[in-house]
mmCIF file of C-alpha atoms in Angstrom:
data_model
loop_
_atom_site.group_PDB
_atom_site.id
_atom_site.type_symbol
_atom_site.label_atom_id
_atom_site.label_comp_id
_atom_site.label_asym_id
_atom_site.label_seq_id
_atom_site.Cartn_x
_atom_site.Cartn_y
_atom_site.Cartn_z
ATOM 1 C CA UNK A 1 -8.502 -28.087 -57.795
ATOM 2 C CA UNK A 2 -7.666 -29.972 -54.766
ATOM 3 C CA UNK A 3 -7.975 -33.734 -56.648
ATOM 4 C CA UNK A 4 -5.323 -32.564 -59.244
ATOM 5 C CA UNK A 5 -2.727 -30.467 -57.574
ATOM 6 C CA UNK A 6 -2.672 -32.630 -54.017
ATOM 7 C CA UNK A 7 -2.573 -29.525 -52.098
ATOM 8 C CA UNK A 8 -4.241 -28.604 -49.355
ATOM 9 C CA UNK A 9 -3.687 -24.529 -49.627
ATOM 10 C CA UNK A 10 -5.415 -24.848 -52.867
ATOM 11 C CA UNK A 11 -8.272 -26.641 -51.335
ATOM 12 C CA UNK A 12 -11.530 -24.764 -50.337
ATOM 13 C CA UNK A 13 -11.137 -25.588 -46.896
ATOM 14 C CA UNK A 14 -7.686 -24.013 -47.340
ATOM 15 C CA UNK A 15 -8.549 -20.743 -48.768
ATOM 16 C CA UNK A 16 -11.305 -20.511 -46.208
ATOM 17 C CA UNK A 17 -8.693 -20.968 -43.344
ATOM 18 C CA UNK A 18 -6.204 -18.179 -45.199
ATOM 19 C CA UNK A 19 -9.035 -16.059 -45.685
ATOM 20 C CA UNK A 20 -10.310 -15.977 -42.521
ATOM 21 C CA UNK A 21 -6.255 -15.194 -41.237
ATOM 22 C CA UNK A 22 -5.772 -12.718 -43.556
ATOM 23 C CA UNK A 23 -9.434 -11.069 -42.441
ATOM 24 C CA UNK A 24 -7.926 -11.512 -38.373
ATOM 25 C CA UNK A 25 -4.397 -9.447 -40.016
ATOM 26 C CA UNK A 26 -2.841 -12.350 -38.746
ATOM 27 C CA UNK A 27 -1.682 -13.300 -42.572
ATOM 28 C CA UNK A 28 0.003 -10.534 -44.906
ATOM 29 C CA UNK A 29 -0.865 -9.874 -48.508
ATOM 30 C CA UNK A 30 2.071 -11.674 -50.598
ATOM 31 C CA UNK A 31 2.541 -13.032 -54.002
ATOM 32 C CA UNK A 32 1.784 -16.519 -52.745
ATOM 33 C CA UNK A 33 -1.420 -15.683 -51.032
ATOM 34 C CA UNK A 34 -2.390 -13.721 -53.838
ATOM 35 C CA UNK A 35 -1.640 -17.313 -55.845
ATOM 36 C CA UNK A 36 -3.920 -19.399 -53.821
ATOM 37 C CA UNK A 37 -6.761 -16.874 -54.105
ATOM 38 C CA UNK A 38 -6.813 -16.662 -57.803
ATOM 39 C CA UNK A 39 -5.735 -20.695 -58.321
ATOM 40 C CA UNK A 40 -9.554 -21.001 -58.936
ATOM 41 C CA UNK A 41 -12.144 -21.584 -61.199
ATOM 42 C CA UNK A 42 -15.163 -19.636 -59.172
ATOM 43 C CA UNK A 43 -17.220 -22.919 -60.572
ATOM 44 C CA UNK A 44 -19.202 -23.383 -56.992
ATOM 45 C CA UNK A 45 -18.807 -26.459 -56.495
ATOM 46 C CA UNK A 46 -17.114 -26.209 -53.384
ATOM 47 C CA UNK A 47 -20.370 -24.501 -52.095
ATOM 48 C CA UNK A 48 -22.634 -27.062 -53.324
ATOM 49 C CA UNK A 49 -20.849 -29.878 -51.154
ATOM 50 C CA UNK A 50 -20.310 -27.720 -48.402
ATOM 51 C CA UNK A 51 -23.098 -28.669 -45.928
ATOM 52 C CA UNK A 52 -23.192 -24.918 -44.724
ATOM 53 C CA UNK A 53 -23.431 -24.186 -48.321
ATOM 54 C CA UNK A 54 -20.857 -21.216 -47.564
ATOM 55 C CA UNK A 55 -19.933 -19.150 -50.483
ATOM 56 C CA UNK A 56 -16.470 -19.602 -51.197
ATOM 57 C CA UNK A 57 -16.188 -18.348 -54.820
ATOM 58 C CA UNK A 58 -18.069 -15.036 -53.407
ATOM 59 C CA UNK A 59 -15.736 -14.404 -50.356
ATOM 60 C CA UNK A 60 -12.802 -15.450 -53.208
ATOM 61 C CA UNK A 61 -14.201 -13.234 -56.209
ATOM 62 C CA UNK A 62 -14.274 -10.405 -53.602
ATOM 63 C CA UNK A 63 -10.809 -10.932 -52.214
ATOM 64 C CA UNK A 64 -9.719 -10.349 -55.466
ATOM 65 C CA UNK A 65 -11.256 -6.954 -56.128
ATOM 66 C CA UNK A 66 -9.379 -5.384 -53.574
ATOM 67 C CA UNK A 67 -5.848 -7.516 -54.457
ATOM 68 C CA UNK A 68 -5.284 -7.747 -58.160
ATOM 69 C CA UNK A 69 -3.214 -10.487 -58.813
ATOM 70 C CA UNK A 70 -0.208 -10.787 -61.739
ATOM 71 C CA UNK A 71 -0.621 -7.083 -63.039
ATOM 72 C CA UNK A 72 1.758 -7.756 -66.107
ATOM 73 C CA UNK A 73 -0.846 -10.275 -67.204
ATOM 74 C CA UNK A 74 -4.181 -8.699 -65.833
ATOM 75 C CA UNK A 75 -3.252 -5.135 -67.101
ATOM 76 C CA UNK A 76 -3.225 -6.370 -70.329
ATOM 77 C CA UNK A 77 -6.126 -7.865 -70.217
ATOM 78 C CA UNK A 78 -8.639 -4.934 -69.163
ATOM 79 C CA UNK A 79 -6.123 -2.629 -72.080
ATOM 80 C CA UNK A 80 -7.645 -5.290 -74.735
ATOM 81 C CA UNK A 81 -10.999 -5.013 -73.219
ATOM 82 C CA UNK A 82 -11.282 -1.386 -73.147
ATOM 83 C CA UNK A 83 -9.564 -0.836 -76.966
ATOM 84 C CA UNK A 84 -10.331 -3.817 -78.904
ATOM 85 C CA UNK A 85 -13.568 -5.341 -76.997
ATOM 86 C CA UNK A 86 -12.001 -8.670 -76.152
ATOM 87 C CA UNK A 87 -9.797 -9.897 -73.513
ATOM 88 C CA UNK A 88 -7.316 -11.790 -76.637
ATOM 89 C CA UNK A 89 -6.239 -8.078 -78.213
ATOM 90 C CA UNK A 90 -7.560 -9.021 -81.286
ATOM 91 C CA UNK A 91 -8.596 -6.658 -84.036
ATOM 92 C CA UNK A 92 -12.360 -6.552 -84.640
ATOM 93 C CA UNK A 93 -11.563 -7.646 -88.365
ATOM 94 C CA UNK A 94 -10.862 -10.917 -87.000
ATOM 95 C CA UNK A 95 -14.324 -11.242 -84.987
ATOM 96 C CA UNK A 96 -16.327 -10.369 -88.402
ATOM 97 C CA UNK A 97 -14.505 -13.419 -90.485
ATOM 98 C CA UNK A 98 -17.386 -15.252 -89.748
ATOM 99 C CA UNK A 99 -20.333 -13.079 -90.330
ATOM 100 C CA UNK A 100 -22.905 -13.807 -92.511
ATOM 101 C CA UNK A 101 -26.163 -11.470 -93.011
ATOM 102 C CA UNK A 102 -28.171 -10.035 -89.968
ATOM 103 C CA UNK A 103 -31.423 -8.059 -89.486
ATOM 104 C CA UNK A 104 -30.578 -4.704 -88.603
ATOM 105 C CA UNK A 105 -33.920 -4.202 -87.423
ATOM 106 C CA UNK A 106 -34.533 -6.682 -85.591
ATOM 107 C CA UNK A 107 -35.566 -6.778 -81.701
ATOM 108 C CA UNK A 108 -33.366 -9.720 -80.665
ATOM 109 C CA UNK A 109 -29.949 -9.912 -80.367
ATOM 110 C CA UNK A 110 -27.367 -12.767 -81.213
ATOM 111 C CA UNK A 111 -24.018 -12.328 -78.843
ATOM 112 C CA UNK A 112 -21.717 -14.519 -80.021
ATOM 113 C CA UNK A 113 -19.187 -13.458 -77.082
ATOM 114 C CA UNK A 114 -15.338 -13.307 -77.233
ATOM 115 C CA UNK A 115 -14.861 -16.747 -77.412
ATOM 116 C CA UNK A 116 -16.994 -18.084 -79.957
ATOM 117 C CA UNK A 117 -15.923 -15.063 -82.698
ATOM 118 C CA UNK A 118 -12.266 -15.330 -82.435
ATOM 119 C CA UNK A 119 -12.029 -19.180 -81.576
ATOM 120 C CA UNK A 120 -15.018 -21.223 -82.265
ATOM 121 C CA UNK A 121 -16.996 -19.465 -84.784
ATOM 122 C CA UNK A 122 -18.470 -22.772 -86.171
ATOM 123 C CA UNK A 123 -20.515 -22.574 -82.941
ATOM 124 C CA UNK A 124 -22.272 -19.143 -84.037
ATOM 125 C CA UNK A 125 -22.513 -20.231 -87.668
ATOM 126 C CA UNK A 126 -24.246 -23.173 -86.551
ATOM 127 C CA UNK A 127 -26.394 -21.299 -84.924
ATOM 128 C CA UNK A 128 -27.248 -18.842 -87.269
ATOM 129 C CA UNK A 129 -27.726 -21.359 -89.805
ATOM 130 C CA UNK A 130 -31.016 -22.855 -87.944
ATOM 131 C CA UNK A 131 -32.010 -19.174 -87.253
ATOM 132 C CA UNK A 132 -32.533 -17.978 -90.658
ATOM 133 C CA UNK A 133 -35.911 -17.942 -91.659
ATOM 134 C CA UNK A 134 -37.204 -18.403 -88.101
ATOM 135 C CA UNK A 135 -36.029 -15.759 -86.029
ATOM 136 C CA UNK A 136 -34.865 -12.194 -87.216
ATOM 137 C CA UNK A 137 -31.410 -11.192 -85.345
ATOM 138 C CA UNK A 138 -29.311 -8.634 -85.072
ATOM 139 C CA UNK A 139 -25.169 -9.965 -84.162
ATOM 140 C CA UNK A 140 -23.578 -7.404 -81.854
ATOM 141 C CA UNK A 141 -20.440 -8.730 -81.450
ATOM 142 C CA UNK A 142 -17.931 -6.218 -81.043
ATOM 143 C CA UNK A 143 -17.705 -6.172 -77.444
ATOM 144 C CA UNK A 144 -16.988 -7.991 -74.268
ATOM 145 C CA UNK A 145 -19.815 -8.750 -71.968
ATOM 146 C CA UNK A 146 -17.306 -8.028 -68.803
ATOM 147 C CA UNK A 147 -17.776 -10.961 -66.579
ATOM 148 C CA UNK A 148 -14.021 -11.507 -66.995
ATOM 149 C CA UNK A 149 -12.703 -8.720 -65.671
ATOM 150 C CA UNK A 150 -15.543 -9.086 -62.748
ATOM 151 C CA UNK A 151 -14.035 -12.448 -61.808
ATOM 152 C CA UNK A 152 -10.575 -11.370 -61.851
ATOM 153 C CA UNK A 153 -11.228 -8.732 -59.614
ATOM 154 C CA UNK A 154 -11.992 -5.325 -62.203
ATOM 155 C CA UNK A 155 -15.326 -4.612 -60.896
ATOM 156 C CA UNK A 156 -15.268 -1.122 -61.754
ATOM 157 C CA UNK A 157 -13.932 -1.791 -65.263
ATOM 158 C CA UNK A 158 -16.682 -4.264 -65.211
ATOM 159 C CA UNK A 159 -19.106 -2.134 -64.393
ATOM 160 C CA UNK A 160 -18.392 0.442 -67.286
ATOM 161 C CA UNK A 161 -18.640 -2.238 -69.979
ATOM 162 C CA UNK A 162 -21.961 -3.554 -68.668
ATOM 163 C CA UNK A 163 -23.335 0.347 -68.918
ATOM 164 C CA UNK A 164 -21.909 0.688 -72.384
ATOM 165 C CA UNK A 165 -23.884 -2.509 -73.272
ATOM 166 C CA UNK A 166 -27.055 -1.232 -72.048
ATOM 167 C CA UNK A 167 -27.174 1.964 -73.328
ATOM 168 C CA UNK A 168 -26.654 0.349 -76.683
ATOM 169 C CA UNK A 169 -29.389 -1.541 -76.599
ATOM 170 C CA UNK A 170 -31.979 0.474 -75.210
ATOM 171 C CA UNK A 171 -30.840 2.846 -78.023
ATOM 172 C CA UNK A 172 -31.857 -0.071 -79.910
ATOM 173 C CA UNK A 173 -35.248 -0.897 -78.334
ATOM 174 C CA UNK A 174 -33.567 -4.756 -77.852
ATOM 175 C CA UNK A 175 -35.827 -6.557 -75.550
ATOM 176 C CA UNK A 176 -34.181 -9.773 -76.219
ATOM 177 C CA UNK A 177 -30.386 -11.034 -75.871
ATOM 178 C CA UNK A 178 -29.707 -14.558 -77.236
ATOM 179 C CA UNK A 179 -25.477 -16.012 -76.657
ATOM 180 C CA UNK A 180 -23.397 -18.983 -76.704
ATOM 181 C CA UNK A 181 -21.570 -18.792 -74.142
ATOM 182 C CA UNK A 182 -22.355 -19.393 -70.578
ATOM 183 C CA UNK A 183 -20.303 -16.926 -68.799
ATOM 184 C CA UNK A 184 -21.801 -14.328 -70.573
ATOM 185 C CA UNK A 185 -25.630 -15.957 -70.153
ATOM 186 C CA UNK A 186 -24.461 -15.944 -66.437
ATOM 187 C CA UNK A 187 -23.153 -12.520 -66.423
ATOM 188 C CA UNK A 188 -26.285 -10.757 -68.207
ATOM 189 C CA UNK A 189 -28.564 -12.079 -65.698
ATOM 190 C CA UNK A 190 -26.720 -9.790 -63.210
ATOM 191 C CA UNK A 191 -27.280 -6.555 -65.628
ATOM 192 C CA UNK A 192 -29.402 -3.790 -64.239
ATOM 193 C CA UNK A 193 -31.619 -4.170 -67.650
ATOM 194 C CA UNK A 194 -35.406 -5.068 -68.663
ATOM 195 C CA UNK A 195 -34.278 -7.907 -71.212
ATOM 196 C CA UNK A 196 -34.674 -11.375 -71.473
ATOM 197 C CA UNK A 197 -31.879 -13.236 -71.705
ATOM 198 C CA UNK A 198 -31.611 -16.435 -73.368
ATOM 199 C CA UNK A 199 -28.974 -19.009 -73.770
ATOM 200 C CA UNK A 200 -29.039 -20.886 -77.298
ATOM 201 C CA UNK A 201 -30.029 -24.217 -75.861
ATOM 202 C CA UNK A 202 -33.242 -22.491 -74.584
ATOM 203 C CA UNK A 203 -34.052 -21.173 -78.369
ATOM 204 C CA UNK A 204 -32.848 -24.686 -80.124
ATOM 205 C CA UNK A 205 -35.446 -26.583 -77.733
ATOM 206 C CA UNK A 206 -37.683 -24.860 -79.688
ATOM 207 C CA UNK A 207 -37.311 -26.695 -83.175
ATOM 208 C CA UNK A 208 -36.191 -29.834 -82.215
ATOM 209 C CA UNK A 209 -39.154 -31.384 -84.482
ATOM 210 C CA UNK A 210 -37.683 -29.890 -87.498
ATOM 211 C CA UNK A 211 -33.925 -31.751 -87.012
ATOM 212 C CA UNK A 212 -33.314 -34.962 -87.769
ATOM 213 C CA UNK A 213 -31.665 -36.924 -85.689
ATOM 214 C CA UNK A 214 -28.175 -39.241 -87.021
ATOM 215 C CA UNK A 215 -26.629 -42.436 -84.708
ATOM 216 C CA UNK A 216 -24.186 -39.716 -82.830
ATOM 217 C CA UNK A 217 -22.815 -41.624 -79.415
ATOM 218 C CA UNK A 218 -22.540 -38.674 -77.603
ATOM 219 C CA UNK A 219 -22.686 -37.118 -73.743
ATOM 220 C CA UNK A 220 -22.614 -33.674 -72.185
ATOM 221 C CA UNK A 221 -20.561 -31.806 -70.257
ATOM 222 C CA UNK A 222 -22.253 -29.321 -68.048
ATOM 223 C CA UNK A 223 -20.625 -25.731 -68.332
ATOM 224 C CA UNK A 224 -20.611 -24.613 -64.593
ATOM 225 C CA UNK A 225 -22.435 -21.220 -65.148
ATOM 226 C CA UNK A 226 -25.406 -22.998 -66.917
ATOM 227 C CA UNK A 227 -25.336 -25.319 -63.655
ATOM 228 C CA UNK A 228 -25.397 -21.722 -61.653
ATOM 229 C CA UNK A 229 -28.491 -20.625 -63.463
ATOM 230 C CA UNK A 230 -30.465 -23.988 -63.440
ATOM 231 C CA UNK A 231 -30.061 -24.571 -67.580
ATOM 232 C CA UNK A 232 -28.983 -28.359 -67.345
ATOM 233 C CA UNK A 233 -32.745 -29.495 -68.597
ATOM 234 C CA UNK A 234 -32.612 -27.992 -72.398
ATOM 235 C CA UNK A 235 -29.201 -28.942 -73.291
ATOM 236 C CA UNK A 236 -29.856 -32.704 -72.333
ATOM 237 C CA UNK A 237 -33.691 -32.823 -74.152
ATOM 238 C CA UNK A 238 -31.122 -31.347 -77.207
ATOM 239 C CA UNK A 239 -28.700 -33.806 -76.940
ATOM 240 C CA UNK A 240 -30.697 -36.544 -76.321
ATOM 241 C CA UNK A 241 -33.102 -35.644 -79.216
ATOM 242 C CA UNK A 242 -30.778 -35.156 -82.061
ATOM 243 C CA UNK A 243 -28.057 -38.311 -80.901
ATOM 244 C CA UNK A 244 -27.724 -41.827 -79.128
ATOM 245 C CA UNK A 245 -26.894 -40.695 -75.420
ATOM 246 C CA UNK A 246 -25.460 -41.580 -72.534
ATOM 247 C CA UNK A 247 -25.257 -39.425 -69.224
ATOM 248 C CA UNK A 248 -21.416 -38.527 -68.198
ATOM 249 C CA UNK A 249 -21.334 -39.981 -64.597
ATOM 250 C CA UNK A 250 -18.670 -36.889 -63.268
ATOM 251 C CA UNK A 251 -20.285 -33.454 -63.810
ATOM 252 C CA UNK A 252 -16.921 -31.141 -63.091
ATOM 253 C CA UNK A 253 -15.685 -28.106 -63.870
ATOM 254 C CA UNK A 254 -13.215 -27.871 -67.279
ATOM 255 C CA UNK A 255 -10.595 -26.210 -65.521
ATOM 256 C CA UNK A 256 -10.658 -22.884 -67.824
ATOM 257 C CA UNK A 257 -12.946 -20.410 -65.728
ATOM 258 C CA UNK A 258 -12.551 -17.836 -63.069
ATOM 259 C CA UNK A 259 -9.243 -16.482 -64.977
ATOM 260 C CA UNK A 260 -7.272 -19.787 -64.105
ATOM 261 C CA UNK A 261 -7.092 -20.217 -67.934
ATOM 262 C CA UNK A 262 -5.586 -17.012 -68.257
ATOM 263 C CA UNK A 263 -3.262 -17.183 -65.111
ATOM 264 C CA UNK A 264 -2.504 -20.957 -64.566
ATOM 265 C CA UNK A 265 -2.505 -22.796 -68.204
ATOM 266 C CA UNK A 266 -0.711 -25.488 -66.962
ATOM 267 C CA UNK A 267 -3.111 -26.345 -64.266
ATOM 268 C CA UNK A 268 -6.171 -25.518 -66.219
ATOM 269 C CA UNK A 269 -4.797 -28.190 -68.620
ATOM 270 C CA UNK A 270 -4.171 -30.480 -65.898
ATOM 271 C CA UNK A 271 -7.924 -30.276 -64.259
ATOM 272 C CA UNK A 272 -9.135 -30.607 -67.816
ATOM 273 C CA UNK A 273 -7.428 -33.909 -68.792
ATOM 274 C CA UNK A 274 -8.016 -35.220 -65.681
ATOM 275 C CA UNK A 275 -11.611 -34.565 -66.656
ATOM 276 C CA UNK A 276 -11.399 -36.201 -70.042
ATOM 277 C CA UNK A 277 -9.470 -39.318 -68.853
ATOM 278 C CA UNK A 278 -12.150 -40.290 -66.442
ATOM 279 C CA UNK A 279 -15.043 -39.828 -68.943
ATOM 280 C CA UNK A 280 -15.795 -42.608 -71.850
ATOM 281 C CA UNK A 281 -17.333 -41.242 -74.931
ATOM 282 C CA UNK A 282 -16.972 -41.294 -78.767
ATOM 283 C CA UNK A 283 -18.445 -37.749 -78.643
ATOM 284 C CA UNK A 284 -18.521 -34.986 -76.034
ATOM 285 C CA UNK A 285 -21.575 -32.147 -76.199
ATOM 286 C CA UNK A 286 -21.046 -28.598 -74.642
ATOM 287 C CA UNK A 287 -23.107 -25.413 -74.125
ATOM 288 C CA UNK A 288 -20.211 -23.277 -73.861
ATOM 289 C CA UNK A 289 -17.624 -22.122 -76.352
ATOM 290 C CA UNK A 290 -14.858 -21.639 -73.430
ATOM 291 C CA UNK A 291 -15.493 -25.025 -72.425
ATOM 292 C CA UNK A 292 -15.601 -25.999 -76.159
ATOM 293 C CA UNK A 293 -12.000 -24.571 -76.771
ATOM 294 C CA UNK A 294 -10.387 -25.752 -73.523
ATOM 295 C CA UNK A 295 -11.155 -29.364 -74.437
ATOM 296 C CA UNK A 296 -10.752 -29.600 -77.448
ATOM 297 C CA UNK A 297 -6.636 -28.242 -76.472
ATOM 298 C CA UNK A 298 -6.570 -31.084 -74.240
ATOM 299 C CA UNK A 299 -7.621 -34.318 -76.364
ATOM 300 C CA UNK A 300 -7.791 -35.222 -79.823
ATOM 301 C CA UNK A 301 -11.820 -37.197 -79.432
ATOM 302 C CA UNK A 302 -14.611 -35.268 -80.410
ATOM 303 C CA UNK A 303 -15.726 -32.683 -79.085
ATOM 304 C CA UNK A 304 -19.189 -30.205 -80.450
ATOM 305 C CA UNK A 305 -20.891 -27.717 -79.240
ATOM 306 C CA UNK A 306 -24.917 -27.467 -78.846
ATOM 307 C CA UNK A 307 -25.235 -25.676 -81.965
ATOM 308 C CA UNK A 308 -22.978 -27.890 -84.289
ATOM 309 C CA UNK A 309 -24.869 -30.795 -83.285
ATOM 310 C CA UNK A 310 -27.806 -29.047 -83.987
ATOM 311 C CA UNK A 311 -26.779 -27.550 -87.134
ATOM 312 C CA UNK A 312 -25.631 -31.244 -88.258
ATOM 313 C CA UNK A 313 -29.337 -32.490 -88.382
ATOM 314 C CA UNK A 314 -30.715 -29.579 -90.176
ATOM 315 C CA UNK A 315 -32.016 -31.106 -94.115
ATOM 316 C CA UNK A 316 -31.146 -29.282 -96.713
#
């Protein structure tokens, strides 16, 4: 945040030092506080260079629960949540244009997430494409997992979808949850369920010998909730398995999490092709659909998810 915008409010060092007035009432609440607090990604980083390794995004994230920020955008967003199960009010009909057959037996379920369904479906395609005939799913994808209306400050609302969710499932008998995305592999590991949870990279490892591989130049981006929860290893044996690769010296955040997408386009844009400019590659890798779509808006090189690559070296 701080190496794009210059500014040293927006820096975690500054939103400590507001935070800590504002917790002395020697700060007020106003618009502009409320700016600096939710001009942020929640990506951690901050906390992994601190050498007190003080939680920033936490004391941030929970700032934000008790002072919602923008309501005219915000309210919106948990209305769309709560009536059409995504934070894009979008009909479901639009989720289910790229559905092929499921198993509506089966004991594992494929989450697509918000994301993927309305703007990268190639990514679940792909990955339902080297599914069939080795693993039985069942899509449930008309529903938000809820982690963005936890990061943006809706706990309780939050907390209602994640119940809804589980109740499904153990109606179900679902002991296993497979997704694309990383913020909602990130947010399931919080659920109060018995259920593995499983991003795709940690089912594609799995069949590697079956793909052939094809003279891709590629590198990887790290999505910064798969950083969170320790899943850097399988995307990279992936990546390197199925393409020529080359690891991307800067590992930062995209710029789109944490709401600052949703809040702050133009600097979400601005973090992002700072991000691209600084990298070399013919083709960038993800593990994330968010991350997929915010890049691919900033810069007309290549950019594939996990499962497209994947997908790619399949034989026919």
């Amino acid at each position: 945040m701080y190496t794009t915008t210059l500014t040293e409010s927006l820096s975690p060092r500054g939103k400590l030092l507001l935070l800590r007035k504002y917790s002395e009432n020697s700060l007020s609440h106003s618009p502009a506080l409320s700016e600096k607090m939710y001009a942020c990604t929640l990506c951690g980083r901050c906390e992994e260079a601190c050498p007190s390794h003080t939680e920033i995004p936490v004391l941030i994230q929970s700032w934000r629960e008790h002072n919602p920020y923008n309501e005219t955008v915000l309210n919106p967003l948990v209305e769309s949540i709560q009536k059409q199960g995504n934070p894009y009010n979008r009909e479901q009909w639009e989720r289910e244009t790229w559905h092929i057959s499921h198993d509506e037996d089966a004991g594992t379920v494929y989450f697509p997430g918000c994301t993927t369904s309305l703007f990268q479906p190639g990514v679940a395609t792909s990955f339902m494409k080297i599914m069939e005939d080795r693993i039985p799913l069942f899509i449930m994808d008309d529903r938000c997992c809820g982690s963005i209306l936890a990061k943006t400050g809706f706990r309780e609302e939050s907390e209602r979808v994640i119940q809804d969710t589980v109740d499904f499932l153990s109606e179900r008998g679902i002991k296993t949850v497979i997704t694309s995305c990383a913020g909602c592999y990130s947010f399931f590991l919080e659920y109060p369920w018995n259920v593995t949870v499983l991003h795709t990279s940690q089912v594609l490892t799995r069949f590697l010998d079956e793909l052939n591989p094809h003279p891709l130049q590629t590198t990887y981006h790290d999505p910064c909730h798969l950083i969170k929860t320790t899943v850097t290893s399988q995307p990279r044996q992936i990546v390197k398995t199925l393409s020529e690769y080359t690891e991307k010296s800067d590992q930062r955040c995209c710029g789109a999490g944490g709401g600052l997408l949703l809040n702050f386009r133009e600097l979400a844009d601005a973090i992002c092709r700072s991000l691209l400019a600084q990298s070399s590659f013919q083709t960038m890798v993800t593990a994330c659909p968010f991350c997929l779509y915010h890049m691919k808006r900033n810069t007309l090189r290549k950019i594939l998810s996990l499962e497209e690559l994947a997908a790619s070296c399949l034989t026919e």
